[in-house]
Short mmCIF file of C-alpha atoms in Angstrom, two decimals:
data_model
loop_
_atom_site.label_atom_id
_atom_site.label_comp_id
_atom_site.label_asym_id
_atom_site.label_seq_id
_atom_site.Cartn_x
_atom_site.Cartn_y
_atom_site.Cartn_z
CA MET N 8 -9.09 -22.00 -19.97
CA LEU N 9 -8.59 -19.95 -16.81
CA ILE N 10 -5.35 -20.54 -14.99
CA SER N 11 -5.57 -19.16 -11.46
CA LYS N 12 -4.17 -19.85 -8.00
CA LYS N 13 -5.40 -18.75 -4.58
CA PHE N 14 -1.85 -17.98 -3.62
CA VAL N 15 0.87 -16.70 -5.87
CA MET N 16 4.59 -17.31 -5.82
CA VAL N 17 6.70 -14.42 -6.96
CA PHE N 18 9.76 -15.44 -8.89
CA VAL N 19 12.83 -13.34 -8.34
CA VAL N 20 14.28 -14.23 -11.73
CA MET N 21 14.05 -12.70 -15.14
CA ALA N 22 12.30 -15.84 -16.40
CA LEU N 23 9.13 -14.30 -14.99
CA LEU N 24 9.32 -11.59 -17.60
CA ALA N 25 8.99 -13.97 -20.53
CA LEU N 26 5.49 -14.75 -21.77
CA VAL N 27 5.17 -18.48 -22.30
CA ALA N 28 3.14 -19.35 -25.38
CA ALA N 29 0.39 -21.93 -24.97
CA CYS N 30 1.74 -24.01 -27.86
CA GLY N 31 5.40 -23.74 -26.90
CA PRO N 32 7.68 -26.59 -25.86
CA ALA N 33 7.48 -27.99 -22.36
CA PRO N 34 9.70 -25.95 -20.04
CA THR N 35 12.75 -27.50 -18.48
CA PRO N 36 12.58 -27.89 -14.69
CA GLU N 37 14.85 -25.54 -12.82
CA THR N 38 15.57 -24.91 -9.17
CA ILE N 39 15.08 -21.29 -8.14
CA THR N 40 14.42 -19.18 -5.07
CA VAL N 41 10.84 -18.02 -4.73
CA VAL N 42 9.07 -15.79 -2.25
CA GLU N 43 5.94 -17.50 -0.99
CA THR N 44 3.19 -16.37 1.38
CA VAL N 45 2.46 -19.22 3.77
CA GLU N 46 0.77 -19.96 7.07
CA VAL N 47 3.22 -20.91 9.79
CA ILE N 48 2.87 -21.90 13.42
CA LYS N 49 4.51 -19.44 15.80
CA GLU N 50 4.59 -18.80 19.50
CA VAL N 51 3.50 -15.25 20.37
CA GLN N 52 3.69 -14.29 24.04
CA GLY N 53 3.43 -17.91 25.14
CA GLU N 54 0.54 -18.90 22.88
CA THR N 55 0.88 -21.04 19.76
CA ILE N 56 -1.00 -19.50 16.84
CA THR N 57 -1.04 -19.52 13.06
CA VAL N 58 0.27 -16.41 11.33
CA VAL N 59 0.82 -15.46 7.72
CA GLU N 60 4.28 -14.41 6.63
CA THR N 61 6.55 -14.29 3.60
CA VAL N 62 9.44 -16.73 3.36
CA GLU N 63 12.09 -17.62 0.82
CA VAL N 64 12.11 -21.26 -0.23
CA ILE N 65 13.95 -23.31 -2.84
CA LYS N 66 11.61 -24.98 -5.32
CA GLU N 67 11.85 -26.93 -8.54
CA VAL N 68 9.54 -25.20 -10.96
CA VAL N 69 8.31 -26.86 -14.14
CA GLU N 70 5.19 -24.99 -15.24
CA THR N 71 5.94 -21.37 -14.46
CA VAL N 72 2.84 -20.02 -16.16
CA GLU N 73 0.44 -22.24 -14.24
CA VAL N 74 1.87 -21.01 -10.98
CA VAL N 75 2.00 -17.26 -11.49
CA LYS N 76 -0.22 -16.42 -14.41
CA GLU N 77 -3.92 -15.93 -14.84
CA VAL N 78 -4.53 -16.16 -18.57
CA GLU N 79 -7.97 -16.16 -20.16
CA VAL N 80 -7.75 -18.04 -23.44
CA PRO N 81 -11.04 -17.98 -25.35
CA ALA N 82 -12.18 -21.21 -27.00
CA GLU N 83 -13.03 -19.33 -30.18
CA THR N 84 -11.96 -15.95 -31.44
CA GLY N 85 -13.90 -13.50 -33.50
CA GLY N 86 -11.43 -13.71 -36.34
CA GLY N 87 -9.61 -10.47 -35.57
CA ASP N 88 -5.97 -9.88 -34.73
CA THR N 89 -5.12 -11.58 -31.44
CA ARG N 90 -3.27 -9.38 -28.99
CA ILE N 91 -1.79 -10.38 -25.64
CA LEU N 92 -2.02 -7.80 -22.86
CA GLU N 93 0.39 -8.49 -20.02
CA VAL N 94 -0.63 -7.06 -16.65
CA TRP N 95 1.14 -7.19 -13.29
CA ASP N 96 -0.70 -6.32 -10.08
CA GLN N 97 -0.77 -7.15 -6.38
CA PHE N 98 -4.44 -7.94 -5.75
CA GLU N 99 -4.26 -11.14 -3.70
CA TYR N 100 -6.93 -13.02 -1.76
CA TYR N 101 -5.82 -12.35 1.81
CA GLY N 102 -3.40 -10.14 3.70
CA MET N 103 -2.54 -6.78 2.20
CA THR N 104 -4.51 -5.59 -0.82
CA ALA N 105 -6.89 -8.57 -0.73
CA ALA N 106 -9.03 -7.44 -3.66
CA GLY N 107 -8.39 -10.50 -5.83
CA PRO N 108 -12.05 -11.61 -5.90
CA ALA N 109 -13.17 -8.17 -7.05
CA LEU N 110 -10.65 -8.02 -9.87
CA GLU N 111 -11.50 -11.55 -11.02
CA GLU N 112 -15.10 -10.47 -11.54
CA ILE N 113 -14.01 -7.38 -13.46
CA HIS N 114 -11.60 -9.41 -15.59
CA ALA N 115 -14.38 -11.84 -16.50
CA ALA N 116 -16.35 -8.92 -17.93
CA TRP N 117 -13.25 -7.59 -19.74
CA ASN N 118 -12.57 -10.96 -21.34
CA GLU N 119 -16.16 -11.26 -22.49
CA ALA N 120 -15.95 -7.83 -24.10
CA HIS N 121 -12.56 -8.59 -25.73
CA PRO N 122 -12.79 -12.11 -27.20
CA ASP N 123 -9.85 -11.57 -29.55
CA ASN N 124 -7.43 -10.58 -26.77
CA PHE N 125 -5.52 -12.67 -24.26
CA LEU N 126 -5.17 -11.18 -20.76
CA SER N 127 -1.97 -12.47 -19.17
CA ARG N 128 -1.93 -11.56 -15.49
CA SER N 129 0.85 -11.97 -12.89
CA VAL N 130 0.08 -11.35 -9.22
CA PHE N 131 2.81 -10.23 -6.83
CA GLY N 132 2.82 -9.77 -3.09
CA GLY N 133 1.91 -6.25 -2.02
CA GLY N 134 4.71 -3.90 -1.03
CA TRP N 135 8.30 -4.53 -2.08
CA PRO N 136 7.84 -7.70 -4.22
CA ILE N 137 5.85 -5.86 -6.89
CA ARG N 138 8.02 -2.75 -6.73
CA ASN N 139 11.29 -4.66 -7.02
CA ALA N 140 9.99 -6.78 -9.90
CA VAL N 141 8.79 -3.69 -11.78
CA GLU N 142 12.09 -1.86 -11.38
CA LEU N 143 14.00 -4.92 -12.59
CA ALA N 144 11.68 -5.24 -15.58
CA LEU N 145 11.89 -1.56 -16.52
CA THR N 146 15.67 -1.43 -16.36
CA SER N 147 15.97 -4.67 -18.35
CA GLY N 148 13.77 -3.35 -21.15
CA GLU N 149 11.28 -6.23 -20.83
CA ALA N 150 8.36 -4.90 -18.81
CA PRO N 151 4.65 -5.78 -18.87
CA ASP N 152 2.24 -3.61 -20.81
CA VAL N 153 0.46 -2.51 -17.63
CA PHE N 154 1.67 -2.66 -14.05
CA TYR N 155 0.00 -1.69 -10.79
CA SER N 156 2.70 -0.59 -8.38
CA TRP N 157 4.07 2.10 -6.10
CA PRO N 158 5.49 4.60 -5.38
CA SER N 159 4.27 7.75 -6.99
CA GLY N 160 5.88 11.08 -6.08
CA ALA N 161 9.65 10.88 -6.46
CA GLY N 162 9.46 7.33 -7.81
CA LEU N 163 7.22 8.38 -10.66
CA THR N 164 9.40 11.43 -11.29
CA ALA N 165 12.46 9.19 -11.67
CA TYR N 166 10.67 6.68 -13.91
CA ALA N 167 9.32 9.46 -16.13
CA ARG N 168 12.72 11.17 -16.45
CA GLU N 169 14.25 7.88 -17.59
CA GLY N 170 11.58 7.42 -20.25
CA PHE N 171 10.17 4.21 -18.76
CA LEU N 172 6.55 5.41 -18.66
CA LEU N 173 4.00 6.14 -21.34
CA ASP N 174 2.42 9.58 -21.23
CA LEU N 175 -1.22 8.99 -20.30
CA THR N 176 -2.35 12.57 -20.89
CA PRO N 177 -4.02 11.82 -24.26
CA TYR N 178 -5.95 8.96 -22.67
CA ALA N 179 -6.98 11.12 -19.71
CA ASP N 180 -8.42 13.53 -22.27
CA LYS N 181 -10.11 10.73 -24.21
CA TYR N 182 -11.67 8.91 -21.26
CA GLY N 183 -12.34 11.87 -18.97
CA TRP N 184 -9.98 10.83 -16.19
CA TRP N 185 -9.48 14.46 -15.18
CA ASP N 186 -13.09 14.50 -13.99
CA ARG N 187 -12.68 11.26 -12.01
CA LEU N 188 -9.53 12.03 -10.01
CA PRO N 189 -9.03 14.59 -7.19
CA GLU N 190 -6.31 17.20 -7.43
CA TRP N 191 -4.09 15.68 -4.73
CA ALA N 192 -3.99 12.37 -6.61
CA LEU N 193 -3.19 14.05 -9.92
CA GLU N 194 -0.33 16.01 -8.31
CA ARG N 195 1.30 12.78 -7.13
CA ASN N 196 1.09 11.13 -10.54
CA MET N 197 2.08 13.91 -12.94
CA PHE N 198 5.47 15.12 -14.08
CA ASP N 199 6.27 18.09 -16.28
CA GLY N 200 2.59 18.71 -16.94
CA LYS N 201 1.88 15.14 -18.07
CA LEU N 202 -0.03 12.32 -16.39
CA TYR N 203 1.98 9.11 -16.08
CA ALA N 204 -0.17 6.93 -13.82
CA TYR N 205 -3.77 6.34 -12.82
CA PRO N 206 -3.92 6.20 -8.99
CA TRP N 207 -6.57 3.80 -7.78
CA GLU N 208 -6.97 2.71 -4.15
CA GLN N 209 -6.57 5.16 -1.27
CA ASP N 210 -4.39 4.16 1.67
CA LEU N 211 -5.26 5.57 5.11
CA GLU N 212 -3.80 5.02 8.59
CA TYR N 213 -5.74 4.71 11.86
CA VAL N 214 -6.16 2.51 14.95
CA TYR N 215 -8.14 -0.74 15.08
CA TYR N 216 -9.17 -1.51 18.66
CA ASN N 217 -10.93 -4.28 20.56
CA THR N 218 -14.14 -2.85 22.02
CA ARG N 219 -14.56 -5.72 24.51
CA ILE N 220 -11.15 -5.04 26.04
CA PHE N 221 -11.70 -1.28 26.05
CA ASP N 222 -15.00 -1.81 27.90
CA GLU N 223 -13.33 -4.20 30.32
CA LEU N 224 -10.71 -1.56 31.14
CA GLY N 225 -13.14 1.35 31.24
CA LEU N 226 -11.43 3.01 28.28
CA GLU N 227 -12.96 5.22 25.61
CA GLU N 228 -11.55 6.39 22.29
CA PRO N 229 -8.80 8.91 23.14
CA GLN N 230 -9.63 12.57 22.54
CA SER N 231 -6.14 13.95 23.22
CA PHE N 232 -2.53 12.83 23.26
CA GLU N 233 -2.71 12.70 27.05
CA ASP N 234 -5.58 10.22 26.67
CA VAL N 235 -3.33 8.07 24.49
CA LEU N 236 -0.68 7.89 27.21
CA ASN N 237 -3.34 7.13 29.83
CA TRP N 238 -4.71 4.32 27.65
CA CYS N 239 -1.22 2.80 27.53
CA ALA N 240 -0.86 3.00 31.31
CA VAL N 241 -4.25 1.39 31.99
CA ALA N 242 -3.68 -1.41 29.46
CA ASN N 243 -0.22 -2.21 30.79
CA GLU N 244 -1.51 -2.31 34.36
CA ALA N 245 -4.11 -4.87 33.29
CA GLY N 246 -1.52 -7.05 31.53
CA TYR N 247 -2.32 -6.11 27.95
CA THR N 248 -0.01 -4.75 25.28
CA PRO N 249 -1.60 -1.39 24.46
CA ILE N 250 -0.68 -1.29 20.75
CA ALA N 251 0.55 -4.31 18.81
CA PHE N 252 3.55 -3.14 16.81
CA GLY N 253 5.95 -5.01 14.54
CA ASN N 254 8.66 -2.94 12.86
CA SER N 255 11.16 -5.50 11.64
CA THR N 256 10.26 -4.53 8.05
CA GLN N 257 10.75 -0.85 8.98
CA TRP N 258 7.87 0.66 6.99
CA PRO N 259 5.33 0.60 9.88
CA ALA N 260 7.32 3.15 11.90
CA ALA N 261 7.73 5.30 8.79
CA ASN N 262 3.95 5.39 8.46
CA ASN N 263 3.44 6.19 12.14
CA PHE N 264 5.92 9.06 11.82
CA THR N 265 3.93 10.45 8.89
CA ASP N 266 0.71 10.10 10.91
CA MET N 267 2.18 12.09 13.77
CA VAL N 268 3.54 14.82 11.49
CA ALA N 269 0.00 15.23 10.16
CA LEU N 270 -0.99 16.14 13.73
CA THR N 271 2.02 18.26 14.72
CA GLY N 272 2.60 20.06 11.42
CA GLY N 273 -0.28 19.46 9.04
CA ARG N 274 -0.52 18.99 5.30
CA GLU N 275 1.45 22.06 4.20
CA VAL N 276 4.43 21.14 6.36
CA GLY N 277 4.39 17.65 4.86
CA LEU N 278 4.25 19.03 1.32
CA GLU N 279 7.14 21.43 1.93
CA VAL N 280 9.35 18.63 3.22
CA LEU N 281 8.43 16.15 0.50
CA ARG N 282 9.01 18.67 -2.28
CA GLY N 283 12.44 19.54 -0.93
CA GLU N 284 11.31 23.08 -0.15
CA SER N 285 12.03 22.72 3.56
CA LYS N 286 14.43 20.91 5.82
CA TRP N 287 13.35 17.73 7.56
CA ASN N 288 15.03 19.03 10.69
CA ARG N 289 12.32 21.48 11.68
CA PRO N 290 10.34 21.88 14.93
CA GLU N 291 7.14 20.18 13.76
CA LEU N 292 8.97 16.98 12.84
CA VAL N 293 11.05 17.02 16.02
CA ASP N 294 7.76 17.36 17.91
CA ALA N 295 6.32 14.34 16.09
CA LEU N 296 9.34 12.20 16.94
CA ASP N 297 9.26 13.35 20.57
CA ARG N 298 5.65 12.21 20.89
CA LEU N 299 6.47 8.81 19.45
CA LEU N 300 9.31 8.53 21.95
CA GLN N 301 6.89 9.44 24.74
CA MET N 302 4.77 6.51 23.60
CA VAL N 303 7.82 4.23 23.68
CA GLU N 304 8.62 5.47 27.19
CA ALA N 305 5.01 4.78 28.23
CA GLU N 306 5.38 1.21 26.92
CA CYS N 307 2.60 1.68 24.39
CA PHE N 308 4.08 -0.80 21.94
CA THR N 309 4.92 -4.50 21.80
CA PRO N 310 8.22 -5.13 23.63
CA GLY N 311 11.08 -5.62 21.18
CA PHE N 312 8.99 -4.18 18.35
CA ASN N 313 11.95 -3.58 16.04
CA GLY N 314 12.43 -7.36 15.88
CA ILE N 315 8.74 -8.23 15.53
CA GLU N 316 7.21 -8.99 12.14
CA TYR N 317 4.12 -7.15 10.97
CA GLY N 318 2.17 -10.41 10.76
CA GLU N 319 3.05 -11.24 14.37
CA ALA N 320 1.74 -7.86 15.49
CA LEU N 321 -1.55 -8.52 13.70
CA ALA N 322 -1.76 -11.94 15.36
CA GLN N 323 -1.16 -10.36 18.74
CA PHE N 324 -4.19 -8.15 18.18
CA TYR N 325 -6.36 -10.94 16.77
CA THR N 326 -5.71 -13.16 19.80
CA GLY N 327 -6.58 -10.46 22.32
CA LYS N 328 -3.05 -9.99 23.63
CA ALA N 329 -3.10 -6.35 22.54
CA THR N 330 -5.90 -3.83 22.87
CA ALA N 331 -5.24 -2.27 19.45
CA ILE N 332 -3.05 -2.08 16.36
CA TRP N 333 -2.08 1.15 14.59
CA THR N 334 -2.10 0.39 10.86
CA GLY N 335 -4.51 1.03 8.01
CA THR N 336 -6.84 0.19 5.17
CA ARG N 337 -4.34 -2.17 3.52
CA VAL N 338 -5.40 -5.00 5.88
CA ILE N 339 -8.99 -4.03 6.63
CA HIS N 340 -10.38 -7.18 5.01
CA ASP N 341 -8.24 -9.44 7.21
CA VAL N 342 -8.76 -7.44 10.40
CA VAL N 343 -12.54 -7.57 10.04
CA GLY N 344 -12.39 -11.28 9.30
CA ASN N 345 -10.03 -12.20 12.15
CA THR N 346 -11.48 -10.12 15.00
CA PRO N 347 -14.36 -11.71 16.95
CA GLU N 348 -17.72 -10.41 15.80
CA GLY N 349 -18.87 -7.31 17.64
CA GLU N 350 -15.43 -6.59 19.13
CA LEU N 351 -13.92 -4.33 16.47
CA ASP N 352 -13.98 -0.57 15.99
CA ILE N 353 -11.56 2.08 14.72
CA PHE N 354 -10.48 5.62 15.53
CA TYR N 355 -8.09 8.08 13.98
CA PHE N 356 -5.41 9.52 16.25
CA PRO N 357 -6.81 12.57 18.07
CA GLN N 358 -6.08 16.20 17.30
CA ILE N 359 -3.13 17.60 19.26
CA TYR N 360 -3.19 21.35 18.58
CA ASP N 361 -6.21 23.61 18.20
CA ASP N 362 -4.85 25.24 15.04
CA ILE N 363 -3.91 21.96 13.32
CA PRO N 364 -6.96 19.84 12.39
CA GLN N 365 -7.17 16.10 12.92
CA ALA N 366 -5.55 14.28 10.02
CA THR N 367 -3.54 11.20 9.13
CA HIS N 368 -1.27 10.05 6.33
CA MET N 369 -2.61 9.02 2.96
CA SER N 370 -1.50 8.07 -0.50
CA GLU N 371 -2.66 5.94 -3.34
CA GLY N 372 -2.02 2.35 -2.34
CA SER N 373 -0.62 1.98 -5.84
CA ALA N 374 -1.31 3.24 -9.36
CA TYR N 375 -1.69 1.84 -12.86
CA TYR N 376 1.20 2.57 -15.25
CA ILE N 377 1.81 1.71 -18.90
CA TRP N 378 5.33 0.79 -20.02
CA SER N 379 6.65 3.11 -22.70
CA GLY N 380 7.82 0.11 -24.72
CA THR N 381 4.42 -1.54 -24.99
CA ASP N 382 3.20 -2.71 -28.40
CA ASN N 383 -0.40 -2.17 -27.31
CA PRO N 384 -0.69 1.34 -25.82
CA ASP N 385 -4.32 1.88 -26.80
CA LEU N 386 -5.42 -1.51 -25.49
CA ALA N 387 -3.46 -0.95 -22.27
CA ALA N 388 -5.15 2.41 -21.72
CA GLU N 389 -8.54 0.87 -22.50
CA TYR N 390 -7.83 -1.79 -19.86
CA ILE N 391 -7.02 0.83 -17.21
CA ASP N 392 -10.15 2.77 -18.07
CA PHE N 393 -12.22 -0.40 -17.89
CA VAL N 394 -11.07 -1.65 -14.47
CA THR N 395 -11.30 1.84 -12.91
CA SER N 396 -14.65 2.66 -14.50
CA PRO N 397 -17.38 3.97 -12.15
CA GLN N 398 -19.46 0.93 -13.13
CA TRP N 399 -17.16 -1.20 -10.96
CA LEU N 400 -17.16 0.97 -7.82
CA ASP N 401 -19.57 -1.34 -6.01
CA THR N 402 -17.43 -4.37 -6.88
CA TRP N 403 -14.17 -2.80 -5.70
CA ILE N 404 -15.74 -1.53 -2.48
CA GLU N 405 -17.92 -4.47 -1.43
CA LYS N 406 -15.84 -7.39 -2.73
CA GLY N 407 -12.41 -5.79 -2.64
CA SER N 408 -12.64 -3.74 0.58
CA THR N 409 -10.83 -0.91 -1.16
CA ILE N 410 -11.30 2.86 -1.29
CA PRO N 411 -11.26 3.78 -4.97
CA ILE N 412 -9.79 7.24 -5.43
CA GLN N 413 -12.60 9.46 -6.68
CA LYS N 414 -13.02 13.19 -7.17
CA ASP N 415 -16.66 13.08 -6.12
CA PRO N 416 -17.45 11.91 -2.55
CA ILE N 417 -18.55 8.30 -2.23
CA ASP N 418 -21.83 7.59 -0.41
CA TRP N 419 -20.60 4.90 1.98
CA ASP N 420 -24.02 4.42 3.58
CA LYS N 421 -25.36 2.62 0.53
CA TYR N 422 -22.85 -0.23 0.70
CA ASP N 423 -23.46 -3.58 2.33
CA PHE N 424 -20.35 -4.23 4.39
CA ASP N 425 -19.18 -4.25 7.98
CA PRO N 426 -19.93 -0.83 9.55
CA VAL N 427 -16.32 -0.60 10.72
CA ILE N 428 -15.22 -0.50 7.08
CA GLY N 429 -17.69 2.26 6.32
CA LYS N 430 -16.52 4.26 9.33
CA ALA N 431 -12.84 3.96 8.41
CA PHE N 432 -13.48 4.89 4.80
CA SER N 433 -15.88 7.78 5.37
CA ILE N 434 -13.87 9.55 8.10
CA GLY N 435 -10.60 9.17 6.21
CA GLN N 436 -11.99 10.35 2.91
CA GLY N 437 -13.52 13.35 4.68
CA MET N 438 -10.01 14.40 5.75
CA GLN N 439 -8.30 13.93 2.38
CA ASP N 440 -7.64 17.67 1.91
CA LEU N 441 -5.90 17.74 5.31
CA ASN N 442 -3.88 14.53 5.26
CA VAL N 443 -0.11 14.31 4.74
CA ASP N 444 1.21 12.29 1.80
CA ALA N 445 2.83 9.09 3.04
CA PHE N 446 6.56 9.77 3.38
CA HIS N 447 7.89 6.39 2.30
CA THR N 448 5.78 6.18 -0.86
CA THR N 449 6.69 9.70 -1.97
CA VAL N 450 10.42 10.21 -1.39
CA ALA N 451 13.33 8.90 -3.47
CA PRO N 452 14.69 5.38 -2.81
CA ASN N 453 17.81 6.58 -0.97
CA VAL N 454 15.64 8.75 1.28
CA VAL N 455 13.33 5.80 1.94
CA GLN N 456 16.26 3.77 3.26
CA ALA N 457 17.37 6.64 5.51
CA LEU N 458 13.78 6.92 6.74
CA TYR N 459 13.45 3.21 7.48
CA GLN N 460 16.78 2.79 9.22
CA GLY N 461 16.57 6.14 10.98
CA MET N 462 13.15 5.47 12.49
CA GLN N 463 14.33 2.14 13.86
CA GLY N 464 17.28 3.92 15.41
CA VAL N 465 15.21 6.74 16.90
CA LEU N 466 12.64 4.43 18.47
CA SER N 467 15.34 2.15 19.90
CA GLY N 468 17.22 5.13 21.35
CA GLU N 469 20.31 4.51 19.23
CA THR N 470 19.81 7.66 17.13
CA THR N 471 18.71 11.11 18.26
CA PRO N 472 15.82 12.76 16.42
CA GLU N 473 18.13 15.56 15.30
CA ASP N 474 20.74 13.19 13.86
CA PHE N 475 18.03 11.26 12.04
CA LEU N 476 16.47 14.38 10.54
CA ASN N 477 19.88 15.73 9.52
CA LYS N 478 20.52 12.45 7.71
CA MET N 479 17.17 12.83 5.95
CA ASP N 480 18.22 16.31 4.81
CA GLU N 481 21.54 14.97 3.55
CA GLU N 482 19.87 12.20 1.54
CA THR N 483 17.26 14.60 0.17
CA GLU N 484 20.01 16.88 -1.14
CA PHE N 485 21.57 13.92 -2.91
CA ALA N 486 18.18 12.98 -4.39
CA LYS N 487 17.84 16.56 -5.65
CA SER N 488 21.18 16.27 -7.42
CA GLN N 489 19.88 13.15 -9.17
CA GLY N 490 16.56 14.72 -10.16
CA GLN N 491 14.65 12.37 -7.86
CA VAL N 492 12.73 14.75 -5.63
CA TRP N 493 8.98 14.86 -6.06
CA GLU N 494 7.85 17.57 -8.43
CA PRO N 495 4.05 17.76 -8.08
CA GLY N 496 2.34 18.04 -11.43
CA SER N 497 -0.67 20.09 -12.44
CA ARG N 498 -2.72 20.59 -15.56
#
């Protein structure tokens, strides 16, 4: 019996942590708050359209398992000991991280190969829903065997220090993970010489643009920062929003800041700041903020962007109100599907200085962890090895629109998907030794909040770049005192 839903409601209650047995008593209905991804009708710049967003609703829930779980229960077992492996991930069917169809196919093969095991799967919305649920579960002492979440960096360091994570080093030795993962990915997921997570999908940031509108306006992909400002001027003159931008959730501006630092400072500057070896208030970061403010002054972004939702910004691009949107691989499946055929292309922001190569921000979208309290460590590690096995690369790439993190270069030309996807993946992967680790998925939680709030303030003009960067330094010092600054690992 396969219990599966095309959308998943994420319960913000500890009842989610309990595994409901198939033969147990019928659950008592209860009214709780859930976070649900829904389609809603909105008016964007005078046009009524359908957008996808997350809302809180009150619901009476009776059959919790049937709503949030995907559990493969075999009709017959092979007579061995039955083990239940509980897995949490964020692979949905649309929106961010829409690799649900790919993982379903992989799970079908896993279940066939493990007839005596039950795979209990919970799917959470990408971003904060999965992270918040994991942190609640870890601190309560009732976590799933395996969870696929973020962040690495300082987040992993803090989890490992607290003893929440199982050391995966023996399994990396057993399964040969060292030969499958690049050094930058290992550094982000190790602590004190031990591997604590298996990073899987690579997250990259670039610009999606509408080729029809660019042709209409006589624009070409910008080759300099001056070209970017000219693009904004031409688009505004023609009545278009140059770059759709929604920053009400605060993380988009944090990503754009990281992107710009990659161009004004480069990878080493990013590493020094993230490791707490350098101040945030340094010329390269001031330069990055100044260029973002130049873009605000040039009206490059959606008016009132700090109050605009990310989904509304995407809708603005899809409906042709904006010439482009500056985001990344996390929504590539939806962008390709929602942009008129033949009208989509991408480019990475152009190089600014001759001595700093073109680059962007990157990180693992998330990583697989094993809870230190699991009763099934070997089975959990076998599961991680199975779903990340090279045999499934084609499935993850073609059906999941993901960039699996691999040490060896991937031959993108052999895959049957939209050429825009291949272009985004191949260029970004070619720059992986130059890219800056995403700030908000690497720093400690208190620094993340300073980053989010500070970037909103800087872009609105309420906070000066210097005051914002000084606040980042202050919060980083506090994180250091708590042992929550990223300490890159190595073998």
